[in-house]
Amino acid sequence: PAGEAASLTDALDAYERQLIARALAATGGNVAEAARRLQTDRPNLYRRMRRLGLAVSGE
């Protein structure tokens, strides 16, 4: 129903999407540097980006 809280999965996905988007914006789209800032590796960040529907370029 309208106004009902999102599921935990939806909320976590939205938060993760926001963190990744901010890291990419801060690094000018440099995925390797964004991955370092997020303390993960580049392949994992690409997987997460695909899962979350974020644009994946340069892979």
XYZ file of C-alpha atoms in Angstrom:
59
model
C 0.000 0.000 0.000
C 1.010 3.602 -0.563
C 3.090 5.112 2.210
C 4.189 1.739 3.545
C 7.872 1.362 4.409
C 10.060 -0.318 1.813
C 11.306 -3.812 2.472
C 14.718 -4.197 4.077
C 16.144 -5.458 0.784
C 14.788 -2.455 -1.115
C 16.103 -0.048 1.518
C 19.558 -1.642 1.520
C 19.694 -1.627 -2.282
C 18.760 2.056 -2.351
C 21.435 2.894 0.225
C 24.085 0.858 -1.607
C 23.111 2.465 -4.932
C 23.464 5.910 -3.335
C 26.902 5.110 -1.840
C 28.225 3.757 -5.128
C 26.828 6.681 -7.130
C 28.443 9.168 -4.733
C 31.803 7.375 -4.894
C 31.682 7.336 -8.689
C 30.769 11.027 -8.809
C 33.609 11.887 -6.421
C 36.116 10.014 -8.588
C 34.895 11.308 -11.928
C 33.607 7.859 -12.855
C 36.874 6.062 -12.050
C 35.611 2.643 -10.943
C 38.967 1.455 -9.582
C 39.293 4.538 -7.361
C 35.642 4.313 -6.301
C 36.215 0.675 -5.326
C 39.234 1.695 -3.224
C 37.193 4.385 -1.489
C 34.432 1.867 -0.788
C 37.008 -0.667 0.459
C 36.113 -3.325 -2.085
C 37.664 -4.604 -5.286
C 36.824 -3.478 -8.802
C 35.180 -6.738 -9.997
C 32.904 -6.748 -6.944
C 31.952 -3.123 -7.537
C 31.095 -3.892 -11.182
C 28.905 -6.828 -10.037
C 27.102 -4.625 -7.548
C 26.619 -1.889 -10.140
C 25.050 -4.355 -12.580
C 22.792 -5.811 -9.876
C 21.649 -2.349 -8.826
C 21.069 -1.132 -12.376
C 23.832 1.462 -12.329
C 25.526 2.288 -15.621
C 28.597 0.155 -16.169
C 31.037 1.654 -18.637
C 34.625 0.804 -19.424
C 34.392 -2.796 -18.275
